[in-house]
Short mmCIF file of C-alpha atoms in Angstrom, two decimals:
data_model
loop_
_atom_site.label_atom_id
_atom_site.label_comp_id
_atom_site.label_asym_id
_atom_site.label_seq_id
_atom_site.Cartn_x
_atom_site.Cartn_y
_atom_site.Cartn_z
CA MET Y 1 -0.63 4.88 29.59
CA ILE Y 2 -2.03 8.08 31.11
CA GLY Y 3 -3.90 8.92 34.28
CA PRO Y 4 -3.38 7.45 37.77
CA ARG Y 5 -1.23 4.32 37.58
CA GLU Y 6 -3.57 2.22 39.70
CA PHE Y 7 -6.31 2.66 37.09
CA ARG Y 8 -4.24 1.84 34.01
CA PRO Y 9 -5.24 -1.47 32.39
CA ILE Y 10 -3.06 -4.57 32.20
CA LEU Y 11 -2.80 -5.68 28.58
CA HIS Y 12 -1.48 -8.67 26.69
CA GLY Y 13 2.24 -8.18 26.00
CA TYR Y 14 3.52 -7.78 22.44
CA TRP Y 15 7.20 -8.77 22.56
CA SER Y 16 8.50 -11.29 25.14
CA ASN Y 17 6.26 -10.60 28.12
CA LYS Y 18 2.86 -12.20 28.64
CA PHE Y 19 1.36 -9.10 30.24
CA ASP Y 20 2.07 -5.37 30.01
CA THR Y 21 1.39 -2.99 32.84
CA HIS Y 22 1.21 0.68 32.00
CA GLY Y 23 2.39 1.66 35.46
CA TRP Y 24 5.54 2.56 33.55
CA GLY Y 25 4.60 3.62 30.05
CA ILE Y 26 5.80 5.85 27.25
CA ILE Y 27 4.73 9.06 28.97
CA ASP Y 28 6.57 8.04 32.16
CA PHE Y 29 9.60 7.25 30.02
CA LEU Y 30 9.46 10.70 28.40
CA ASN Y 31 9.13 12.40 31.78
CA TYR Y 32 12.17 10.44 32.96
CA THR Y 33 14.33 11.30 29.95
CA GLU Y 34 13.25 14.94 30.19
CA ALA Y 35 14.36 15.02 33.85
CA LEU Y 36 17.70 13.49 32.84
CA GLY Y 37 18.16 15.94 29.98
CA VAL Y 38 18.67 13.16 27.41
CA LEU Y 39 16.97 12.29 24.14
CA GLY Y 40 14.08 9.86 24.55
CA ILE Y 41 12.88 7.93 21.49
CA PRO Y 42 9.61 6.06 22.18
CA THR Y 43 9.04 2.86 20.21
CA PHE Y 44 5.56 1.91 19.04
CA ASN Y 45 4.04 -1.31 17.77
CA ILE Y 46 3.88 -1.19 13.97
CA ASP Y 47 0.20 -2.20 14.23
CA GLU Y 48 -0.85 1.10 15.80
CA THR Y 49 -3.42 3.07 13.80
CA PRO Y 50 -2.53 6.26 11.90
CA ALA Y 51 -5.22 8.16 13.82
CA ASP Y 52 -3.78 7.12 17.20
CA MET Y 53 -0.27 8.09 16.15
CA ALA Y 54 -1.47 11.49 14.95
CA ASP Y 55 -3.14 11.98 18.35
CA PHE Y 56 0.11 10.98 20.09
CA VAL Y 57 2.03 13.63 18.14
CA ASP Y 58 -0.51 16.20 19.34
CA TYR Y 59 -0.14 14.91 22.90
CA LEU Y 60 3.61 15.41 22.62
CA ASN Y 61 3.84 18.86 21.14
CA ALA Y 62 0.52 20.51 20.27
CA PRO Y 63 -0.73 23.69 22.03
CA THR Y 64 -3.02 23.28 25.01
CA THR Y 65 -5.84 24.70 22.87
CA THR Y 66 -6.00 21.32 21.07
CA THR Y 67 -7.78 18.25 22.43
CA TRP Y 68 -4.64 16.24 23.12
CA GLY Y 69 -2.54 19.23 24.10
CA ALA Y 70 -5.17 20.00 26.74
CA LYS Y 71 -5.02 16.36 27.89
CA ARG Y 72 -1.24 16.63 28.26
CA ALA Y 73 -1.69 19.73 30.40
CA ALA Y 74 -4.34 17.96 32.50
CA ASP Y 75 -1.85 15.15 33.04
CA GLY Y 76 0.60 17.63 34.55
CA HIS Y 77 2.75 18.66 31.57
CA PRO Y 78 1.38 21.89 30.06
CA ALA Y 79 4.56 22.62 28.11
CA PRO Y 80 5.20 20.63 24.92
CA TYR Y 81 7.62 17.72 25.27
CA ASN Y 82 9.46 18.87 22.14
CA VAL Y 83 10.06 15.24 21.25
CA HIS Y 84 10.64 14.84 17.52
CA HIS Y 85 11.77 11.21 17.29
CA ILE Y 86 9.60 8.08 17.15
CA GLU Y 87 10.58 4.49 16.31
CA LEU Y 88 8.02 2.27 14.58
CA GLY Y 89 8.46 -1.42 15.29
CA ASN Y 90 11.40 -3.25 16.84
CA GLU Y 91 13.36 -6.11 15.27
CA GLN Y 92 10.88 -6.39 12.43
CA ARG Y 93 10.93 -8.19 9.09
CA VAL Y 94 10.93 -5.16 6.79
CA ASP Y 95 8.88 -6.68 3.98
CA ASP Y 96 6.06 -5.25 1.87
CA ALA Y 97 3.49 -5.77 4.66
CA PHE Y 98 5.66 -3.88 7.15
CA ALA Y 99 6.34 -1.11 4.64
CA ALA Y 100 2.62 -0.60 4.00
CA LYS Y 101 1.97 -0.19 7.73
CA PHE Y 102 5.02 2.05 8.19
CA ASP Y 103 4.00 4.27 5.27
CA ALA Y 104 0.48 4.76 6.63
CA LEU Y 105 1.76 5.70 10.09
CA ALA Y 106 4.51 7.89 8.66
CA ARG Y 107 2.12 9.91 6.52
CA ALA Y 108 -0.14 10.58 9.52
CA ILE Y 109 2.80 11.57 11.73
CA TRP Y 110 4.58 13.74 9.19
CA ALA Y 111 1.29 15.46 8.32
CA LYS Y 112 1.12 16.55 11.96
CA ASP Y 113 4.85 17.28 12.42
CA PRO Y 114 7.10 17.44 9.33
CA SER Y 115 10.17 17.75 11.58
CA MET Y 116 9.62 14.32 13.17
CA THR Y 117 12.39 11.75 12.59
CA LEU Y 118 10.86 8.29 12.17
CA THR Y 119 12.98 5.20 12.75
CA VAL Y 120 12.43 1.87 11.01
CA GLY Y 121 12.82 -0.89 13.62
CA ASP Y 122 14.87 -3.37 11.57
CA LEU Y 123 17.03 -6.20 12.93
CA GLU Y 124 20.49 -7.58 12.14
CA TYR Y 125 22.27 -8.62 8.95
CA HIS Y 126 25.25 -10.99 9.12
CA ASP Y 127 26.35 -11.21 5.48
CA MET Y 128 27.68 -8.53 3.15
CA ILE Y 129 25.00 -7.32 0.74
CA ALA Y 130 26.29 -7.44 -2.82
CA ASP Y 131 22.80 -7.57 -4.38
CA PRO Y 132 19.81 -5.99 -2.57
CA ASP Y 133 17.48 -8.59 -4.10
CA ARG Y 134 19.58 -11.53 -2.91
CA VAL Y 135 20.06 -10.86 0.78
CA THR Y 136 21.35 -13.65 3.01
CA GLY Y 137 22.07 -13.78 6.72
CA ALA Y 138 19.22 -11.50 7.85
CA ASP Y 139 17.97 -12.47 11.30
CA SER Y 140 14.43 -11.61 10.19
CA GLY Y 141 14.68 -14.03 7.27
CA LEU Y 142 14.41 -11.15 4.79
CA THR Y 143 15.84 -11.95 1.35
CA SER Y 144 15.40 -8.57 -0.36
CA LEU Y 145 15.63 -4.90 0.62
CA SER Y 146 12.99 -3.95 -1.95
CA ALA Y 147 10.37 -2.95 0.64
CA TYR Y 148 12.61 -0.05 1.59
CA ARG Y 149 11.81 1.53 -1.78
CA SER Y 150 8.27 2.26 -0.59
CA ILE Y 151 9.44 3.59 2.77
CA LEU Y 152 12.01 5.85 1.12
CA ASP Y 153 9.53 7.04 -1.51
CA THR Y 154 7.10 8.01 1.25
CA ALA Y 155 9.84 9.89 3.07
CA ALA Y 156 10.77 11.68 -0.16
CA ALA Y 157 7.15 12.62 -0.92
CA MET Y 158 6.58 13.93 2.62
CA HIS Y 159 10.05 15.53 2.90
CA GLY Y 160 10.39 13.45 6.06
CA HIS Y 161 13.43 12.65 8.16
CA LEU Y 162 14.12 8.93 8.34
CA ALA Y 163 16.36 6.66 10.44
CA ILE Y 164 16.96 2.91 10.31
CA ASP Y 165 17.70 0.97 13.48
CA LEU Y 166 20.07 -1.94 12.80
CA HIS Y 167 21.33 -4.21 15.57
CA ILE Y 168 24.83 -5.61 15.97
CA TRP Y 169 25.95 -8.97 17.36
CA SER Y 170 28.93 -7.96 19.50
CA SER Y 171 30.08 -11.12 21.25
CA ASP Y 172 33.56 -11.20 19.63
CA PRO Y 173 35.76 -8.12 19.18
CA GLN Y 174 37.44 -9.73 16.16
CA PHE Y 175 34.10 -10.22 14.39
CA VAL Y 176 32.79 -6.67 14.92
CA PRO Y 177 34.68 -5.06 11.97
CA HIS Y 178 32.84 -7.47 9.66
CA MET Y 179 29.50 -6.40 11.16
CA VAL Y 180 30.42 -2.75 10.62
CA ASP Y 181 31.19 -3.54 6.97
CA VAL Y 182 27.83 -5.32 6.66
CA VAL Y 183 26.03 -2.20 7.89
CA ALA Y 184 28.00 -0.13 5.36
CA SER Y 185 26.93 -2.48 2.55
CA PHE Y 186 23.30 -2.13 3.66
CA ASP Y 187 23.70 1.64 3.70
CA THR Y 188 25.09 1.64 0.16
CA TRP Y 189 21.94 0.11 -1.31
CA ILE Y 190 19.52 2.20 0.75
CA GLN Y 191 21.26 5.35 -0.47
CA ARG Y 192 21.07 4.17 -4.09
CA TYR Y 193 17.36 3.48 -3.79
CA GLN Y 194 16.52 7.10 -2.98
CA PRO Y 195 19.52 9.50 -2.80
CA SER Y 196 17.32 12.49 -2.01
CA VAL Y 197 16.07 11.21 1.36
CA ASP Y 198 17.58 12.56 4.57
CA TYR Y 199 18.20 9.39 6.59
CA ARG Y 200 20.63 7.98 9.12
CA ILE Y 201 21.63 4.51 10.31
CA ASN Y 202 21.15 4.19 14.07
CA ILE Y 203 22.57 1.27 16.06
CA PHE Y 204 20.21 1.05 19.01
CA GLU Y 205 21.27 -2.42 20.23
CA LEU Y 206 24.60 -4.18 20.69
CA ASN Y 207 23.72 -7.78 21.59
CA ALA Y 208 25.56 -10.90 22.76
CA ASP Y 209 24.99 -14.06 24.80
CA GLN Y 210 27.58 -13.25 27.43
CA HIS Y 211 28.16 -10.40 29.87
CA ASP Y 212 31.92 -10.31 30.25
CA VAL Y 213 35.02 -8.35 29.25
CA SER Y 214 35.00 -9.70 25.69
CA ARG Y 215 31.55 -8.24 25.13
CA ALA Y 216 32.62 -4.91 26.62
CA LEU Y 217 35.62 -4.85 24.28
CA ALA Y 218 33.44 -5.78 21.31
CA ASN Y 219 31.04 -2.95 22.14
CA ALA Y 220 33.96 -0.53 22.39
CA VAL Y 221 35.25 -1.65 18.99
CA ALA Y 222 31.81 -1.23 17.44
CA ILE Y 223 31.28 2.24 18.87
CA SER Y 224 34.72 3.48 17.85
CA GLN Y 225 34.43 2.08 14.32
CA PHE Y 226 30.99 3.56 13.73
CA GLU Y 227 32.03 6.93 15.14
CA SER Y 228 35.02 6.95 12.80
CA LYS Y 229 32.60 6.72 9.85
CA GLY Y 230 31.26 10.21 10.58
CA ASN Y 231 27.71 11.53 10.79
CA ARG Y 232 26.12 8.75 8.72
CA TYR Y 233 26.06 6.57 11.85
CA PRO Y 234 25.24 8.87 14.83
CA TRP Y 235 24.95 7.57 18.38
#
């Protein structure tokens, strides 16, 4: 993702695209958000290696006297990016296998930068969660929240800042209040698992099958209802 664009390799895509071109990559994204003056949160494949993620943290913020800080300067950005947010995975099944990968990456990242906020790239839950070990209606097919225990324990041990990205189906304004309540029920159990962890619920996607006024109204309802809940659900 670095160096002249014409020399960047084309790779096999990970999500919905067959091929990825790094003519527009994470570094270009960060330069763009920096120019706009907005927060940029890069999202990485959960299958990245801990060593590569530690190097990326150095590329972001380390002094130019370090290997990757010097590379950042050579790429035209001598000043640190001062980016302290990274998302790991997107629309993932947060099971034990995911948690093991997340924990390994998180330990490497937090060892480099304890101030980094790491976001779990979860998906959507449609049903109220009355029992965290009997979850229904998860788009990922997850039936238990138990894997979050490991993620939260790692955050507690590393004194790390954590966020959880949940997505909302916002096709019907009348259905949105239920989805907000579902997120609140999810939050209740996560907080009970590990009350000492500093975490937030982030809604990074509002999704629907249509692009009309009803969706716009549903998004407005979702945003207003989450904002009314206070700082537990920041935007």
